[in-house]
mmCIF file of C-alpha atoms and ligand atoms in Angstrom:
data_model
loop_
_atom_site.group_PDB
_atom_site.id
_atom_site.type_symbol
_atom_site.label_atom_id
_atom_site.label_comp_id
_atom_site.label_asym_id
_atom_site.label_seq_id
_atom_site.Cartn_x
_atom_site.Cartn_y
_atom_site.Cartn_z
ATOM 1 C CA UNK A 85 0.000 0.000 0.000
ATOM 2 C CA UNK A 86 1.732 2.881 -1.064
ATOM 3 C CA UNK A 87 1.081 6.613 0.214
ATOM 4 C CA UNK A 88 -0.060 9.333 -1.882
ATOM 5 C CA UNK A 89 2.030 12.360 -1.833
ATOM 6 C CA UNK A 90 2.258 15.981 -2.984
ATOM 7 C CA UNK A 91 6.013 14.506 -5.159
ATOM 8 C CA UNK A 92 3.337 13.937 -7.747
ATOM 9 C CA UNK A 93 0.683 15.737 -9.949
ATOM 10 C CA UNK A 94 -2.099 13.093 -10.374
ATOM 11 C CA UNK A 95 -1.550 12.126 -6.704
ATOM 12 C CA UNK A 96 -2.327 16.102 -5.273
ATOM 13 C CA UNK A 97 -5.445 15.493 -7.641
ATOM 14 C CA UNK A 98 -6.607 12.984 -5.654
ATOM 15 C CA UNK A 99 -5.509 14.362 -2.250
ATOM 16 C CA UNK A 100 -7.316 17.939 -3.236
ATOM 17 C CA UNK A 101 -10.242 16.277 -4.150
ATOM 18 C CA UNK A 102 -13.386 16.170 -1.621
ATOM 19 C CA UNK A 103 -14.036 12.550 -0.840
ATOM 20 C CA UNK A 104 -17.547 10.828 -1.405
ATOM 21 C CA UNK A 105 -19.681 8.900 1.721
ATOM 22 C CA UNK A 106 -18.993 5.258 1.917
ATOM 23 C CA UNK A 107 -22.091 3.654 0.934
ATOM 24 C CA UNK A 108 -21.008 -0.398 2.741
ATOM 25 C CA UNK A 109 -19.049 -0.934 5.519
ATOM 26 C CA UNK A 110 -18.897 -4.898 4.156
ATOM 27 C CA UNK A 111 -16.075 -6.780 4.434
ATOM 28 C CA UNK A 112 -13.881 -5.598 1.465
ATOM 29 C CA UNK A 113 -13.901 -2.055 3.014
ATOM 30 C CA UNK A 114 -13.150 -3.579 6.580
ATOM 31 C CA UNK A 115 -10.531 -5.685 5.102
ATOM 32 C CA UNK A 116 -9.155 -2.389 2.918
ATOM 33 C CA UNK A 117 -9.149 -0.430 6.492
ATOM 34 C CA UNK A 118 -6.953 -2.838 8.314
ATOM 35 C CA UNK A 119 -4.332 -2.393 5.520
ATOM 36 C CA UNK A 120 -4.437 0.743 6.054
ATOM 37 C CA UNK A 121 -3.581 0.374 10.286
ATOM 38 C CA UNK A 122 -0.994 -2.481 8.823
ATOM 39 C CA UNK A 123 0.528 0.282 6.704
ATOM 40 C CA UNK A 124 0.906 3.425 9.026
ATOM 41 C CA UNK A 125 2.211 0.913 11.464
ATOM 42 C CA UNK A 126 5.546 2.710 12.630
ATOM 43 C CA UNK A 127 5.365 5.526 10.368
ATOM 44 C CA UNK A 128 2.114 7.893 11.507
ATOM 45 C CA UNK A 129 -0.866 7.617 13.879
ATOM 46 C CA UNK A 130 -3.699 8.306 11.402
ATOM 47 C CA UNK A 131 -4.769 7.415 7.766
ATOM 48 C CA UNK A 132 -7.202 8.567 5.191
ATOM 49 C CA UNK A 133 -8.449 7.017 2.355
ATOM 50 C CA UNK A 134 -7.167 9.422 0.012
ATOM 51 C CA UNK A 135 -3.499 8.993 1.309
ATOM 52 C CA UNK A 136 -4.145 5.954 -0.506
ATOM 53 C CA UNK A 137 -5.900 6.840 -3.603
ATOM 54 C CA UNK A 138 -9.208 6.540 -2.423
ATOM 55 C CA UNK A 139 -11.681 9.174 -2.272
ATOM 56 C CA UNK A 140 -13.851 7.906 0.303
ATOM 57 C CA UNK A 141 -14.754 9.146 3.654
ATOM 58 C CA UNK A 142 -13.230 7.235 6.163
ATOM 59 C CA UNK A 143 -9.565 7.438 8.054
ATOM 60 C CA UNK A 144 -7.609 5.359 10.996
ATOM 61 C CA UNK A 145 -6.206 6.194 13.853
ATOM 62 C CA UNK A 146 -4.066 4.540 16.566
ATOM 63 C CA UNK A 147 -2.173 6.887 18.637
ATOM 64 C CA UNK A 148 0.495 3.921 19.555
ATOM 65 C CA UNK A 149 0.705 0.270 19.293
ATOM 66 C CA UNK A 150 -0.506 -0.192 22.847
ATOM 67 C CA UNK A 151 -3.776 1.038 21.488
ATOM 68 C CA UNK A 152 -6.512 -0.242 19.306
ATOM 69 C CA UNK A 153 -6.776 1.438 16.247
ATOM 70 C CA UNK A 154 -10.174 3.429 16.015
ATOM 71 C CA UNK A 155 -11.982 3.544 12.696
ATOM 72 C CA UNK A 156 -13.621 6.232 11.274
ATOM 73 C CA UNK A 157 -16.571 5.978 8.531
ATOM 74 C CA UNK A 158 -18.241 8.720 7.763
ATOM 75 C CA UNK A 159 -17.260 10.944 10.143
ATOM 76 C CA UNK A 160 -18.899 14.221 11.036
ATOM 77 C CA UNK A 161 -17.764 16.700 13.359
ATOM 78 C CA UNK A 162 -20.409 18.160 15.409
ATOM 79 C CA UNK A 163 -18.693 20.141 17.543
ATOM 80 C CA UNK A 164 -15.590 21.873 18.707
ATOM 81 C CA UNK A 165 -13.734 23.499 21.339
ATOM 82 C CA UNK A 166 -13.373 27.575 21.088
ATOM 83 C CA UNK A 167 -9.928 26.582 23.043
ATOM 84 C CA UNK A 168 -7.114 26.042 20.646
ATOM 85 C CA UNK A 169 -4.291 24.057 21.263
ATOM 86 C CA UNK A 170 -0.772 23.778 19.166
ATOM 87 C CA UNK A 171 0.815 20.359 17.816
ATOM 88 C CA UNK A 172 3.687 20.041 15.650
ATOM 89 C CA UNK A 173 2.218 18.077 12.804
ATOM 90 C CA UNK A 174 3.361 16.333 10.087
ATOM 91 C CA UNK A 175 1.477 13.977 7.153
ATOM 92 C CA UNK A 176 2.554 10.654 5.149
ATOM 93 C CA UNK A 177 0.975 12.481 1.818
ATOM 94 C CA UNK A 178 3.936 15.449 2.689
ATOM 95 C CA UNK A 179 7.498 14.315 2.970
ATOM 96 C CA UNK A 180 10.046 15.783 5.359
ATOM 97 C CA UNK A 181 7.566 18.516 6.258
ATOM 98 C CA UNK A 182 6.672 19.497 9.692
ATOM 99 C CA UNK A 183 4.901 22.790 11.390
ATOM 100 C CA UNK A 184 2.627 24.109 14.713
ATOM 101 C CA UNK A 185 -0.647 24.114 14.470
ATOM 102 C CA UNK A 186 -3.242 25.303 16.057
ATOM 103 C CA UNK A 187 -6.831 23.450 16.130
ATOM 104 C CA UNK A 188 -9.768 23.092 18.737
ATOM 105 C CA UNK A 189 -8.609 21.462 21.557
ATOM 106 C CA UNK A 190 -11.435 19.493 21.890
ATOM 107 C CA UNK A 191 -13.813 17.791 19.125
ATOM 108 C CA UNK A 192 -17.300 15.826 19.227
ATOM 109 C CA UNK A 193 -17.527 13.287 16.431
ATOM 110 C CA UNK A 194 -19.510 10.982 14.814
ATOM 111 C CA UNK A 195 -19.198 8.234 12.829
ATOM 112 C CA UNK A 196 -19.809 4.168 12.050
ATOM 113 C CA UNK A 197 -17.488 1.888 13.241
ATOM 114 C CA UNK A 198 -15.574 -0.953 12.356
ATOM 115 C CA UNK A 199 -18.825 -2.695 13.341
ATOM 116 C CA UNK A 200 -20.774 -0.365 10.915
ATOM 117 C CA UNK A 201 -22.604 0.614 14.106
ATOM 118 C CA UNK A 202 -23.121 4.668 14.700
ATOM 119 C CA UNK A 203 -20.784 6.506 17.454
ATOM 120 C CA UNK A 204 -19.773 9.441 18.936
ATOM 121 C CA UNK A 205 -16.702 10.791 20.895
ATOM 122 C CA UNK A 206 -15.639 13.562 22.173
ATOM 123 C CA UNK A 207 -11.921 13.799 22.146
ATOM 124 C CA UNK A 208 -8.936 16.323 23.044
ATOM 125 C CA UNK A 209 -4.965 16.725 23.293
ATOM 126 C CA UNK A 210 -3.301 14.717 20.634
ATOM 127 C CA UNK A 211 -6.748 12.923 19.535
ATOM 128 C CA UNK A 212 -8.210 15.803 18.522
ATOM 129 C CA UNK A 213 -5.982 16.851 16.461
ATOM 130 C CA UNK A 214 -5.519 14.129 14.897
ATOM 131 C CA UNK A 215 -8.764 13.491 14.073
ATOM 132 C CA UNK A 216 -9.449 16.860 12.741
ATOM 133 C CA UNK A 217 -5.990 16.178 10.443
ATOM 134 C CA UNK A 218 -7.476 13.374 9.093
ATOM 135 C CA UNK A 219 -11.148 14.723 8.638
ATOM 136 C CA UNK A 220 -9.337 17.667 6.751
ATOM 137 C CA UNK A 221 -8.004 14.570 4.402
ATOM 138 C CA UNK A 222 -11.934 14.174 2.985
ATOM 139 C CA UNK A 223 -12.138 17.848 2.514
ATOM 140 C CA UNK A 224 -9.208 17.642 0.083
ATOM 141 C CA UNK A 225 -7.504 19.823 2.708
ATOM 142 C CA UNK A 226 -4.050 19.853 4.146
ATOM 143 C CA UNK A 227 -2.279 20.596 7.294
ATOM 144 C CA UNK A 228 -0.203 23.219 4.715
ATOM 145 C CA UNK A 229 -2.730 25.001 4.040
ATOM 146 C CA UNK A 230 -2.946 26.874 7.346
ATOM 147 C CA UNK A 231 0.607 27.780 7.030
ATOM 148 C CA UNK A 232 1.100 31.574 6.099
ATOM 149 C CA UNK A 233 1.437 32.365 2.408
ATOM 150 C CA UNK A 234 5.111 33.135 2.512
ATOM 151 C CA UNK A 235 5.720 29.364 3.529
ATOM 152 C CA UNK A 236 2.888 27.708 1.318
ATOM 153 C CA UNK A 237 5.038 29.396 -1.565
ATOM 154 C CA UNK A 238 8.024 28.040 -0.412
ATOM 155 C CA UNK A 239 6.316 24.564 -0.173
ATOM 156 C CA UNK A 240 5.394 24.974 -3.568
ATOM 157 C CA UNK A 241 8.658 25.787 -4.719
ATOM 158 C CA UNK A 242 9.977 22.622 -2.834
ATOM 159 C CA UNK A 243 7.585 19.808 -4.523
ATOM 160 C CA UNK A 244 7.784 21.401 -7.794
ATOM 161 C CA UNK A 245 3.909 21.428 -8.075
ATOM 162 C CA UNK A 246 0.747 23.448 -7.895
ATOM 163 C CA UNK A 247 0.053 22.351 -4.012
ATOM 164 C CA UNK A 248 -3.594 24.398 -4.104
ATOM 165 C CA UNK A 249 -5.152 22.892 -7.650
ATOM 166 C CA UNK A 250 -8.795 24.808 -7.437
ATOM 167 C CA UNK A 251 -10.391 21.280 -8.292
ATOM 168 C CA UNK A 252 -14.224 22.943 -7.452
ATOM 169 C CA UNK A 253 -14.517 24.878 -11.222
ATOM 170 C CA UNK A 254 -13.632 21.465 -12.471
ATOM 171 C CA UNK A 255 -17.004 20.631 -10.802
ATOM 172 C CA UNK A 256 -15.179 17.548 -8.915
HETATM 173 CO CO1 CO B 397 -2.170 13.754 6.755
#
């Protein structure tokens, strides 16, 4: 399972483009989702489907290997925190990149399962953020792209690509 990453044109296509609601949570999908942990294992603590070329809305998460990984289908956030807090962050779909930022410290979400059975957490400090990371993923958006301009053109400059494609006059 490779990653998608901003190196390459056709793959910032896919990781600007707003994913679609998963219709089954059947086995293939289930099966497709644990790859997903397998792969991340040792390299990040979350994973969305368009990291992998799929433009679906659901992501992983497992903070550390003690932990069970937490699956996310059709998430929707229903609330946040007017608290911020700060994390360095960094993303499997951006190489060698790194940068603080800030997000609602805490976040209410909902979503299906594993199970395909509905849930809803409310989570803060490192969860939160990376939940609202990876939610970001099905909006076609990027931890980048709350860096100020000055650095998003230097970003640009470093992959060699258009990092902020507008995909929506395409009608995508
Ligand atoms: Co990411």
């Amino acid at each position: 399972m490779d990653f998608y990453t901003l190196n390459k044109e056709e793959e910032i296509r896919v990781l600007r483009t707003i994913s679609q609601p998963v219709k089954n949570i059947d086995g293939q999908l289930i099966e497709f989702a644990d790859a997903m942990v397998e792969a991340m294992l040792g390299k990040g603590i979350g994973l969305a489907a368009p990291q992998v070329g799929r433009n679906e809305r659901f992501f992983v998460v497992r903070l550390s290997e003690e932990e069970d990984p937490l699956y996310f289908f059709n998430p929707q956030i229903i609330g946040t925190s007017e608290k911020l807090s700060s994390y360095e962050e960094g993303c499997l779909s951006i190489p060698e990149t790194w940068a603080k930022i800030k997000r609602p410290a805490v976040v209410q979400v909902q979503a299906f399962n594993r199970r395909g059975r509905p849930f809803t957490i409310e989570a803060e400090g490192l969860l939160a953020t990376v939940i609202q990371h990876e939610y970001d993923h099905l909006q076609g958006k990027l931890f980048i792209d709350y860096l100020p301009e000055r650095k998003r053109e230097k970003l640009t400059s470093h992959f060699g690509h258009d990092l902020y494609p507008d995909l929506t006059r395409e009608g995508k």
